[in-house]
Coordinates of C-alpha atoms in Angstrom, one line a residue:
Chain A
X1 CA 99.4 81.4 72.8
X2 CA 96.1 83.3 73.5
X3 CA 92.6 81.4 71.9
X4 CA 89.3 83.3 72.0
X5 CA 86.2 80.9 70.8
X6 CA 82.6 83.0 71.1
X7 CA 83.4 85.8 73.3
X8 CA 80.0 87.5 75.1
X9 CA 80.2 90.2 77.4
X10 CA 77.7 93.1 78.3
X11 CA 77.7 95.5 81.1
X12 CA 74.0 95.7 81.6
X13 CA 71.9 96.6 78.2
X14 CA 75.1 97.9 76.8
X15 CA 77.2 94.5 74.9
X16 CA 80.6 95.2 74.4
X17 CA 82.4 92.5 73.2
X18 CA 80.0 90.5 70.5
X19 CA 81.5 87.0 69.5
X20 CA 84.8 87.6 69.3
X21 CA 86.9 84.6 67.7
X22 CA 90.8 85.7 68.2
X23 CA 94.2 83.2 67.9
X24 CA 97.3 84.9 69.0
X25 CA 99.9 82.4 67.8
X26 CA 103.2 82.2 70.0
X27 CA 106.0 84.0 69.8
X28 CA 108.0 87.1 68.3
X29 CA 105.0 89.3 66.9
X30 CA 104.0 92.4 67.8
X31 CA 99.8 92.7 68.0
X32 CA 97.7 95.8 68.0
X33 CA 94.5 96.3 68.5
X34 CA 92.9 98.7 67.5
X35 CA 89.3 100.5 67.6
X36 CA 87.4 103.5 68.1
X37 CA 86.5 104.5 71.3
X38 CA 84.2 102.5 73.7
X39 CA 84.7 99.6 70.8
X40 CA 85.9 97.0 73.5
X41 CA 89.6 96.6 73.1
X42 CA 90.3 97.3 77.4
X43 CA 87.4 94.6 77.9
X44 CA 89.5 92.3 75.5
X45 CA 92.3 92.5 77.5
X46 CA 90.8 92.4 80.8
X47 CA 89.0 89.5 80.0
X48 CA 92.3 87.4 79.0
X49 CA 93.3 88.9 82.5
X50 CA 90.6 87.7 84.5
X51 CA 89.7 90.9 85.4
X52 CA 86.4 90.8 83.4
X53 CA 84.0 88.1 83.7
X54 CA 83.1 87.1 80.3
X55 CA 78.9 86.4 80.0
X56 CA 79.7 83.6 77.3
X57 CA 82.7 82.1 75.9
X58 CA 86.1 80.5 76.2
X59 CA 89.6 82.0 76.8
X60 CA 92.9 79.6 76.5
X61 CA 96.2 81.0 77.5
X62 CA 99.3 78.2 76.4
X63 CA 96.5 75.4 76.1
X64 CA 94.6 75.9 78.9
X65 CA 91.1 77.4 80.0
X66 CA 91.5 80.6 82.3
X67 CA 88.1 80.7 83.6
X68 CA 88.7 80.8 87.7
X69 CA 92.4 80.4 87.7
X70 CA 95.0 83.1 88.4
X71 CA 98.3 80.6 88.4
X72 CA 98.6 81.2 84.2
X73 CA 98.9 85.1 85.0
X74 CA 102.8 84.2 86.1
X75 CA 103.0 84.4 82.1
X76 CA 101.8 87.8 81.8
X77 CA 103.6 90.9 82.1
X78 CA 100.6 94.0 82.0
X79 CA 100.6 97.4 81.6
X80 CA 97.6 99.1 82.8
X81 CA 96.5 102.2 81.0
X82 CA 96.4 104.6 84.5
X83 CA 99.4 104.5 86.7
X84 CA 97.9 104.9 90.2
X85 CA 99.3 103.3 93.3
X86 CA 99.2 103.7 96.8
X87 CA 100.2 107.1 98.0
X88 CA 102.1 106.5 100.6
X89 CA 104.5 103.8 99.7
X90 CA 108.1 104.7 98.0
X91 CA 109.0 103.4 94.8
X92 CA 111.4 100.9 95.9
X93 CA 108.8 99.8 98.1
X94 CA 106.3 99.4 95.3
X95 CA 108.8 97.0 93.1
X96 CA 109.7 94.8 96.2
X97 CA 106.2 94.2 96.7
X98 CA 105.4 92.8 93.0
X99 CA 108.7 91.1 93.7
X100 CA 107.5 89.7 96.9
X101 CA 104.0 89.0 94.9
X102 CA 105.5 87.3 91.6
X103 CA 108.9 85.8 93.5
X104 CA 110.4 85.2 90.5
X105 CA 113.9 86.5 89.1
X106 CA 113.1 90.4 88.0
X107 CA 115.5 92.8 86.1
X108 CA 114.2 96.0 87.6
X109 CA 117.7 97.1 87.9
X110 CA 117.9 97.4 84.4
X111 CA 114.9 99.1 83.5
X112 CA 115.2 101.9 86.7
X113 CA 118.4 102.9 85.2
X114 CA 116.9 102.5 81.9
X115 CA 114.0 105.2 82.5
X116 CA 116.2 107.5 85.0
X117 CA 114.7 106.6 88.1
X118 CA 117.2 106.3 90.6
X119 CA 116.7 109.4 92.0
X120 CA 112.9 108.7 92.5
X121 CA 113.5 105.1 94.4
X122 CA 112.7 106.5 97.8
X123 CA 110.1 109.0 96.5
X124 CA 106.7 108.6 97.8
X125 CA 104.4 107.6 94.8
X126 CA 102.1 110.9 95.6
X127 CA 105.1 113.2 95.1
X128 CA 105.4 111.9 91.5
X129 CA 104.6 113.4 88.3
X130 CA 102.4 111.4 85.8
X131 CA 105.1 111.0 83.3
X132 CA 107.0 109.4 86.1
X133 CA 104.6 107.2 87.4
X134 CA 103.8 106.0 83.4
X135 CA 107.6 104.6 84.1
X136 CA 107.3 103.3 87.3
X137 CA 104.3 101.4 85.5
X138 CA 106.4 100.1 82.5
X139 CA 109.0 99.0 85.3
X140 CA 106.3 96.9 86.8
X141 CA 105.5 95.8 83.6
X142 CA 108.7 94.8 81.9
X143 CA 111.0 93.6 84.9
X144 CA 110.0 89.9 84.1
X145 CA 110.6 87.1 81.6
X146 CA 106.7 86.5 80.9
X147 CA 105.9 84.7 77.6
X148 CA 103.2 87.1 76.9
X149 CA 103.4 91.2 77.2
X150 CA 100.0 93.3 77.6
X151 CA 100.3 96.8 77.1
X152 CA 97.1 98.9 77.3
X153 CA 98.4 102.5 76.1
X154 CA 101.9 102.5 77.2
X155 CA 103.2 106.0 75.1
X156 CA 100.6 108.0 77.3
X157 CA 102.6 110.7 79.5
X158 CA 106.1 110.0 78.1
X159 CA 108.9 112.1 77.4
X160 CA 110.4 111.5 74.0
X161 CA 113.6 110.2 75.2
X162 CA 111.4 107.9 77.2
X163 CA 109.3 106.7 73.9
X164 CA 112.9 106.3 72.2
X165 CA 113.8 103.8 74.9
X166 CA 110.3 102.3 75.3
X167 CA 110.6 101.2 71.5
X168 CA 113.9 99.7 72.0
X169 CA 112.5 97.9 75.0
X170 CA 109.6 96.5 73.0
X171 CA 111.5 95.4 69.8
X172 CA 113.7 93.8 72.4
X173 CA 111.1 91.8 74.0
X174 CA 109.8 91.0 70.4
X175 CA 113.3 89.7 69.6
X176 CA 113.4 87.5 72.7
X177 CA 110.4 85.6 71.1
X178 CA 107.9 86.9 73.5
X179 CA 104.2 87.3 72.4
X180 CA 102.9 91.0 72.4
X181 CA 100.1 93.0 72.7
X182 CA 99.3 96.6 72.4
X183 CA 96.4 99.1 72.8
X184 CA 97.6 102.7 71.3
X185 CA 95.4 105.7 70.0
X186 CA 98.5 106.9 68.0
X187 CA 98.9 105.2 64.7
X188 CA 102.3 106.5 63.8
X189 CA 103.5 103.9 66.7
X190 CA 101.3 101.0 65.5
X191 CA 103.1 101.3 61.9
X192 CA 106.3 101.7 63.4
X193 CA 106.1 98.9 65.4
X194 CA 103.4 96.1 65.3
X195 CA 102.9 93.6 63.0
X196 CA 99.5 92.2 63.1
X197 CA 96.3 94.1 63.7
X198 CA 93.3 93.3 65.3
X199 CA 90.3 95.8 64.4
X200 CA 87.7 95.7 66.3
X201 CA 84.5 97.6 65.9
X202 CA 80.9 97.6 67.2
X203 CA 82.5 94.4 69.7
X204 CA 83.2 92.0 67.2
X205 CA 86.4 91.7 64.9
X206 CA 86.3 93.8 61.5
X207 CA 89.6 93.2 60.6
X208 CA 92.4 90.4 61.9
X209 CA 95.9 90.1 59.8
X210 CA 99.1 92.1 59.2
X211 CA 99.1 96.0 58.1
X212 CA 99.7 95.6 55.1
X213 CA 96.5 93.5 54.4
X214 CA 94.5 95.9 55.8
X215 CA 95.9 98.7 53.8
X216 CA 95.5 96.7 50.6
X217 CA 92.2 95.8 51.5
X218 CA 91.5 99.5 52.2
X219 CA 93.3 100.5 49.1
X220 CA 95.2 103.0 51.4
X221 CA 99.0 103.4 51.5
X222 CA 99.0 105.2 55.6
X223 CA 97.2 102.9 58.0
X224 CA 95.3 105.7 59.3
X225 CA 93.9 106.9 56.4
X226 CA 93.0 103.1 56.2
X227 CA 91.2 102.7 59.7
X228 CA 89.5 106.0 59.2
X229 CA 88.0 104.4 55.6
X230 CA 86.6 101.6 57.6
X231 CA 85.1 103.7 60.6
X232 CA 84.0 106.4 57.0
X233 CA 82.1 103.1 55.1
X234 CA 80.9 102.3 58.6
X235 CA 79.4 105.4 59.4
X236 CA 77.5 105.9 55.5
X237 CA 76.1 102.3 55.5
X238 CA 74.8 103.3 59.0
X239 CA 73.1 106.3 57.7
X240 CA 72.0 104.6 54.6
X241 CA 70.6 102.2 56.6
X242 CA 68.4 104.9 58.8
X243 CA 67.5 106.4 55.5
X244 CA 65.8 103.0 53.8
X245 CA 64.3 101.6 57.0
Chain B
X1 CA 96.8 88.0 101.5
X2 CA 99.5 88.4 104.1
X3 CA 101.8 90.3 101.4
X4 CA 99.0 92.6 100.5
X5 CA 98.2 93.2 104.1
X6 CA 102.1 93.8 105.1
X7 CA 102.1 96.6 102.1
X8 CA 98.4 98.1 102.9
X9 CA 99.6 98.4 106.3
X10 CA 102.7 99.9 104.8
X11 CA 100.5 103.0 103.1
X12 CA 97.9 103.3 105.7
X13 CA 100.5 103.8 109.2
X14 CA 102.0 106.3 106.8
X15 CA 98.9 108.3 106.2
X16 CA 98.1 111.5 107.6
X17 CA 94.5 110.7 108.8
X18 CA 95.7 107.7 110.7
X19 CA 98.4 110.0 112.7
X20 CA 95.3 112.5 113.4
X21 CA 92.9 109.8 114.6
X22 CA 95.6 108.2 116.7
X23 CA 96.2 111.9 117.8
X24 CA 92.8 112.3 119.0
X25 CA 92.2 109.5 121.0
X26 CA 95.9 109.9 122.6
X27 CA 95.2 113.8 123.7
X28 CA 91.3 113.0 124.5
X29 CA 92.1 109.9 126.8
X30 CA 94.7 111.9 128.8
X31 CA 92.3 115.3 129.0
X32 CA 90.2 112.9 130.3
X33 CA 92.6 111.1 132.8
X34 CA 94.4 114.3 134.0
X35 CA 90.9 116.2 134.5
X36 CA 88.9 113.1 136.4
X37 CA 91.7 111.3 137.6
X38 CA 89.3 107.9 138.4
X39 CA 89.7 105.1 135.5
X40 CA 86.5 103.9 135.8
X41 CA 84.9 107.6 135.0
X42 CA 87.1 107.8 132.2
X43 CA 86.1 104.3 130.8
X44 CA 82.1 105.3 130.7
X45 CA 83.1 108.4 129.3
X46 CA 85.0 107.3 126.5
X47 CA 83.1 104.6 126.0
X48 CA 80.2 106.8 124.4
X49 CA 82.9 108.0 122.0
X50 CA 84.0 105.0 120.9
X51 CA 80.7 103.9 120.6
X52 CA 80.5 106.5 118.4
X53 CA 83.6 107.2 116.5
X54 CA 85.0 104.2 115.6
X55 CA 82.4 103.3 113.5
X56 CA 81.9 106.5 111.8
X57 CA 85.7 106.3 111.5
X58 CA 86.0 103.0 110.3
X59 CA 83.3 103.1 107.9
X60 CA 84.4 107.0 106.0
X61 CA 88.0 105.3 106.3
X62 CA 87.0 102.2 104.7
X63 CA 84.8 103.4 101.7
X64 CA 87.6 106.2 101.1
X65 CA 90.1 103.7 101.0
X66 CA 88.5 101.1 98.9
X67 CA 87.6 103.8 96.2
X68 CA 91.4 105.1 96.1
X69 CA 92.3 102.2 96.0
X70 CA 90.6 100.8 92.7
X71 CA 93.4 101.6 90.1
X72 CA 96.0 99.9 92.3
X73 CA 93.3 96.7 92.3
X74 CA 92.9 96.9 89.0
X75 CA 97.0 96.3 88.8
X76 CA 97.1 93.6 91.9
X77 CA 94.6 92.0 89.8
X78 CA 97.0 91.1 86.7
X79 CA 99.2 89.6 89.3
X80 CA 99.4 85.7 89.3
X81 CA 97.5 85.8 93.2
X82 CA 93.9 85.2 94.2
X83 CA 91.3 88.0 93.9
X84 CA 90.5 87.1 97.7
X85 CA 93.7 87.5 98.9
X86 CA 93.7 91.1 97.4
X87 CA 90.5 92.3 98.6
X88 CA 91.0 90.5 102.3
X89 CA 94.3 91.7 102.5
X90 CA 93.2 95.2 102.0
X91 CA 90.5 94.7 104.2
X92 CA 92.0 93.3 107.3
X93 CA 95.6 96.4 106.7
X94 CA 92.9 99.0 106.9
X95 CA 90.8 97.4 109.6
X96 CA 94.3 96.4 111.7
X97 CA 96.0 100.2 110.9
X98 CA 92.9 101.9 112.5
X99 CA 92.9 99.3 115.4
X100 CA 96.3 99.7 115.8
X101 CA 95.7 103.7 116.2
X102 CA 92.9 102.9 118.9
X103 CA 94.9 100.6 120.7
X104 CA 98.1 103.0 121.3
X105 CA 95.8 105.9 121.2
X106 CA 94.0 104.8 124.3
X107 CA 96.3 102.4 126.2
X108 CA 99.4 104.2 126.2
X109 CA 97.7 107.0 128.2
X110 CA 95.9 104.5 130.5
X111 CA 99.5 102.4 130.9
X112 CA 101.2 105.7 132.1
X113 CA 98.4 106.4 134.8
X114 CA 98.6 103.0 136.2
X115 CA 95.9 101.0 135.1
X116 CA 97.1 97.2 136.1
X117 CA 97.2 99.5 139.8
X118 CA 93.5 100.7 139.3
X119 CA 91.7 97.2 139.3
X120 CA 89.8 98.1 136.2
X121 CA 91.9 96.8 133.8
X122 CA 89.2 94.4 132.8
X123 CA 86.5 96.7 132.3
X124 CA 89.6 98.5 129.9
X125 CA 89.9 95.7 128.3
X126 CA 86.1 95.2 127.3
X127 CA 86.3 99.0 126.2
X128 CA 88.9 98.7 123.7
X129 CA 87.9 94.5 122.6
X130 CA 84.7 96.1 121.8
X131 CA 86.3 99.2 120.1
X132 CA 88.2 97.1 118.0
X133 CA 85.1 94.6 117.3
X134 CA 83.3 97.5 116.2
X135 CA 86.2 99.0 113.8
X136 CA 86.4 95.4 111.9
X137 CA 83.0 95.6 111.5
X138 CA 82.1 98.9 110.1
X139 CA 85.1 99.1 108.0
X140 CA 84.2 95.3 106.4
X141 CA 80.7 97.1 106.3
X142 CA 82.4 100.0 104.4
X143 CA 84.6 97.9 102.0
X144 CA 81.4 96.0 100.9
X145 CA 79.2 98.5 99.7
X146 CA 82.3 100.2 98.0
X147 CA 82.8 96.8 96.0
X148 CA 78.6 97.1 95.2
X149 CA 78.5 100.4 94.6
X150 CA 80.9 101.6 91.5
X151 CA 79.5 105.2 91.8
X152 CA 81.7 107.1 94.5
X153 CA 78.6 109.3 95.8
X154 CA 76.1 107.1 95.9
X155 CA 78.8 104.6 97.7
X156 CA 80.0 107.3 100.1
X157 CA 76.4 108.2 100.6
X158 CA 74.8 104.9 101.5
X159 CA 78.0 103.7 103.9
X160 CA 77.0 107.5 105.9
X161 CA 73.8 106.4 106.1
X162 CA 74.3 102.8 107.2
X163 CA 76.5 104.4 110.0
X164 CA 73.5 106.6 110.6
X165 CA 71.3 103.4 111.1
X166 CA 72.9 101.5 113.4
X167 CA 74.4 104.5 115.4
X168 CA 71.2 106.9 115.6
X169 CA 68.1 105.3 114.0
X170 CA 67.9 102.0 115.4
X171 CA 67.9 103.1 118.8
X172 CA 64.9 105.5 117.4
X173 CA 62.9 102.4 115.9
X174 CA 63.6 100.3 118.4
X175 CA 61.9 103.2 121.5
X176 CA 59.0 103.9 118.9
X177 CA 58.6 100.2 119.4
X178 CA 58.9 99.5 122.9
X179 CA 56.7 103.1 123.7
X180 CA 54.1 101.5 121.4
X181 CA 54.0 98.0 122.3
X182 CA 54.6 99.0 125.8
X183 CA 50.9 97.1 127.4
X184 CA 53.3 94.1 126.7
X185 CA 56.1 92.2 128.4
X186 CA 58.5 93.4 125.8
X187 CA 62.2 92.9 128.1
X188 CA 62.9 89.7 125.8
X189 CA 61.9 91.7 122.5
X190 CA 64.5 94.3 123.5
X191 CA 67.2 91.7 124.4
X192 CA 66.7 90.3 120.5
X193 CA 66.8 93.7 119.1
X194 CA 69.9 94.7 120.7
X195 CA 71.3 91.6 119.8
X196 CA 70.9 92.6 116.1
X197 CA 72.4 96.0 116.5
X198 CA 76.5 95.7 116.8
X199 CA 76.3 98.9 118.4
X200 CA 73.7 98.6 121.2
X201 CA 75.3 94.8 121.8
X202 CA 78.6 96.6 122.6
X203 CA 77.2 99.2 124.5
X204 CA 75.1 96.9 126.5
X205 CA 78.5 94.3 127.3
X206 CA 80.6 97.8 128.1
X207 CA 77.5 99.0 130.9
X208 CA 77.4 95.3 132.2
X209 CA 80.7 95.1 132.9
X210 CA 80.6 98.6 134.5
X211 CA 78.5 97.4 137.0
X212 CA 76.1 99.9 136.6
X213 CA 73.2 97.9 134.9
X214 CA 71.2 98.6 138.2
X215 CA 70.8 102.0 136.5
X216 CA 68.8 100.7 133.6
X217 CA 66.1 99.3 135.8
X218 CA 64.4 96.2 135.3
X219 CA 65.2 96.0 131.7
X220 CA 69.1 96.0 133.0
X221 CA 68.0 93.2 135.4
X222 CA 67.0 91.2 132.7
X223 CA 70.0 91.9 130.3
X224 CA 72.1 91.4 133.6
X225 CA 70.6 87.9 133.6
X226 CA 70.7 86.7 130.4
X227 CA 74.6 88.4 129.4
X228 CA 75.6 87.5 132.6
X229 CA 75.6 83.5 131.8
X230 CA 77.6 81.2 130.0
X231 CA 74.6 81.5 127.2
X232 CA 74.3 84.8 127.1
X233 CA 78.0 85.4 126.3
X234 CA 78.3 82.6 123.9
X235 CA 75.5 84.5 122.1
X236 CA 76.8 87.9 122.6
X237 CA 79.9 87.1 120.9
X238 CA 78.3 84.8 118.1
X239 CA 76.4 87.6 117.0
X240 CA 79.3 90.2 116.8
X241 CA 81.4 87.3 115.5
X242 CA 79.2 86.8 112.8
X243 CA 78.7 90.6 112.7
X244 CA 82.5 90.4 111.5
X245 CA 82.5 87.2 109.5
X246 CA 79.4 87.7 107.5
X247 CA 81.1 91.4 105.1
X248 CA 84.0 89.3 105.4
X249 CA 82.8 86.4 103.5
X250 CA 80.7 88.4 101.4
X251 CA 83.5 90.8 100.4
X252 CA 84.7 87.3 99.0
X253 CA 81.6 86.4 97.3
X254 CA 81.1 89.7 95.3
X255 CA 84.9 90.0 94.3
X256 CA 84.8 86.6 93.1
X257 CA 82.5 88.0 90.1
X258 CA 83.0 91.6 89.9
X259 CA 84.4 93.2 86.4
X260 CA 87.0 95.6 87.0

């Protein structure tokens, strides 16, 4: 589904992604990735966006090389991390637009009675709260049948009743065979629903597999006790390092 | 593009700032009319203020918009649609929502006091083509150093600034020039220079078509001769063509390998 060979990218001095080789294969698993702050995983996914012009490297989405094409994004549902649209347009408004954009069969009905936001549909965007938006966002992201799902941060602003019902909506999507990705700071969710993780740290990958290697290979039974062993090692070798050279 | 211009126009006609800026030149054009009463007076008059204001207007407008805008980019951007039919579609709703405010702002008063009546419905017509020349210009102007610039202030401040140039400075450089070059025949140097100024070039074509070049002297003589022909126009509106076309295309060039 998504093939990395080699991937380069620096904004000015500062390199954030550093050779990353990545195979996503197709279909029915759930990835996270995962990584400390400023570690690259938005430039990750805004590179297999097109968003992010990769310095070096090659990105294949179902076979084929995304570099200058936008036609393989009809494949790709994406949730941005911040919700902000224009002010002055209604909610309704803003879904028949990416209807109009994509013109391809949606199932926003569904997912606006799903998240409670009937009420809001003729609401201008500016009168919203952030938790509100956040679901107008997963709307927008979930209302089609793409192959592959992006979500960069998608529990941030949600009610609980809303994360209930965005975990239901994810295992769903996993069910239906569809290829997902996820960004999250909150580990509880990664355990409780991904598969795979993809570690990254200091732009390249540390760690690719399921949760379960990773904890064995940390010799940690909670998978954030295992991800903060990693970042612990990383941080002693550093200063060991500073200390001998 | 034409779906993200339908929906920008959407946003912008409902904005606040657009209703006040429509408001302005609606109340100001019919102070002007009731008070004077002769079209042509109201013409130079206005003139100078849109001279002024619709490119301060269009460029603020423009670099304000394009900033606010970057989130919602960012999500247009995961859509399967080209990156130039985002930003150009943008571009041309904001540049067309503030035209569409100048437009009604000024014609509807000018309709009411019987302009096709007055016999300077021409010289209108010049007014508010140049108007709207200058609004596509300064906000393509505007949009371009917002898409160079990712710092807010620094793009806020240099878009002021380039306003400030063409509006107030040029003019400055270009009479430090002719005062201190003035032992020479410098009418043709000042026809080039105005040439290169969107500003001056619609002010000059506004005062030409008033028929009151004779004011400017010899120096109107000469612009009189050389706008006045078949040349002189094609040139005139070459150069704010490409005035329009050339942040056009480059708004292309730069979203075309901008990370976002």
């Amino acid at each position: 589904m998504i093939k990395i060979q080699n991937l380069h990218k620096a904004f000015g001095k500062n390199t954030v992604l550093n050779g990353i080789d990545l195979h996503i294969k197709k279909g029915g698993r759930i990835t996270a990735v995962l990584g400390p702050n400023g570690s690259g995983k938005t430039t990750l996914i805004k590179c297999i966006l097109g968003m992010v012009i990769p310095n070096t490297g090659n990105i294949q989405i179902q076979g084929k090389t995304i570099a200058g094409q936008w036609q393989y994004r009809k494949a790709i549902d994406y949730l941005p991390q911040i919700a902000q649209f224009p002010e002055n347009l209604t909610v309704r408004e803003l879904i028949t637009m990416i209807k109009d954009i994509r013109q391809a069969p949606a199932q926003d009905d569904k997912l606006i009675q799903l998240f409670g936001l009937e009420n809001y549909l003729d609401e201008r965007l500016i009168n919203l709260s952030g938790g509100t938006k956040q679901k107008v966002n997963l709307t927008l992201a979930f209302m089609y049948d793409s192959p592959l799902v992006i979500l960069d941060e998608p529990t941030s602003g949600l009610d609980p009743v809303a994360m209930v019902r965005l975990r239901a909506l994810i295992r769903e999507e996993k069910q239906a065979g569809k290829t997902i990705m996820i960004t999250t700071h909150i580990m509880s969710f990664v355990e409780e629903i991904a598969d795979d993780i993809v570690f990254l740290l200091d732009g390249k990958i540390y760690f690719q597999g399921p949760i379960q290697a990773l904890q064995e290979q940390q010799q940690e039974t909670n998978l954030e006790r295992a991800i903060a062993s990693i970042l612990d090692q990383k941080t002693s070798s550093l200063s060991t390092h500073a200390l001998t050279s | 593009m034409k779906k993200i211009l339908k929906y920008t126009l959407f946003d912008l006609l409902r904005s606040r700032w657009n209703y006040i800026y429509f408001g302005f030149y609606l109340i100001f054009t019919t102070s002007l009319l009731m008070l004077s009463g002769d079209v042509s007076t109201v013409i130079i008059s206005l003139m100078n203020v849109i001279l002024i204001l619709c490119p301060l207007i269009a460029t603020i407008f423009g670099v304000m918009y394009a900033y606010n805008s970057r989130e919602f980019t960012v999500l247009l951007l995961a859509q399967p649609i080209r990156r130039s039919a985002i930003f150009w579609g943008q571009y041309f709703g904001l540049a067309l929502s503030l035209s569409l405010c100048l437009l009604l702002g000024i014609g509807l008063p000018f309709l009411y006091y019987g302009l096709s009546s007055s016999g300077a419905a021409w010289e209108f017509l010049t007014l508010l083509g140049n108007g709207l020349l200058l609004t596509f210009i300064f906000s393509g102007l505007a949009f371009l150093i917002a898409l160079r610039n990712d710092n807010k202030i620094r793009g806020f401040g240099l878009a002021i600034l380039t306003w400030l140039f063409f509006a107030v400075v040029y003019d400055g450089i270009v009479l430090l020039l002719l005062l201190f070059f003035r032992d020479y025949p410098l009418e043709n140097a000042a026809l080039g220079l105005s040439i290169l100024n969107p500003i001056d070039l619609s002010r000059i074509l506004i005062l030409l078509k008033l028929d009151i070049s004779a004011l400017m002297g010899y120096t109107g003589a000469v612009f009189q001769k050389f706008f006045g022909t078949l040349w002189g126009t094609i040139v005139t509106l070459l150069s704010l063509g490409l005035w329009v076309l050339i942040p056009v295309l480059s708004i292309r060039m730069i979203a075309k390998r901008k990370d976002f």
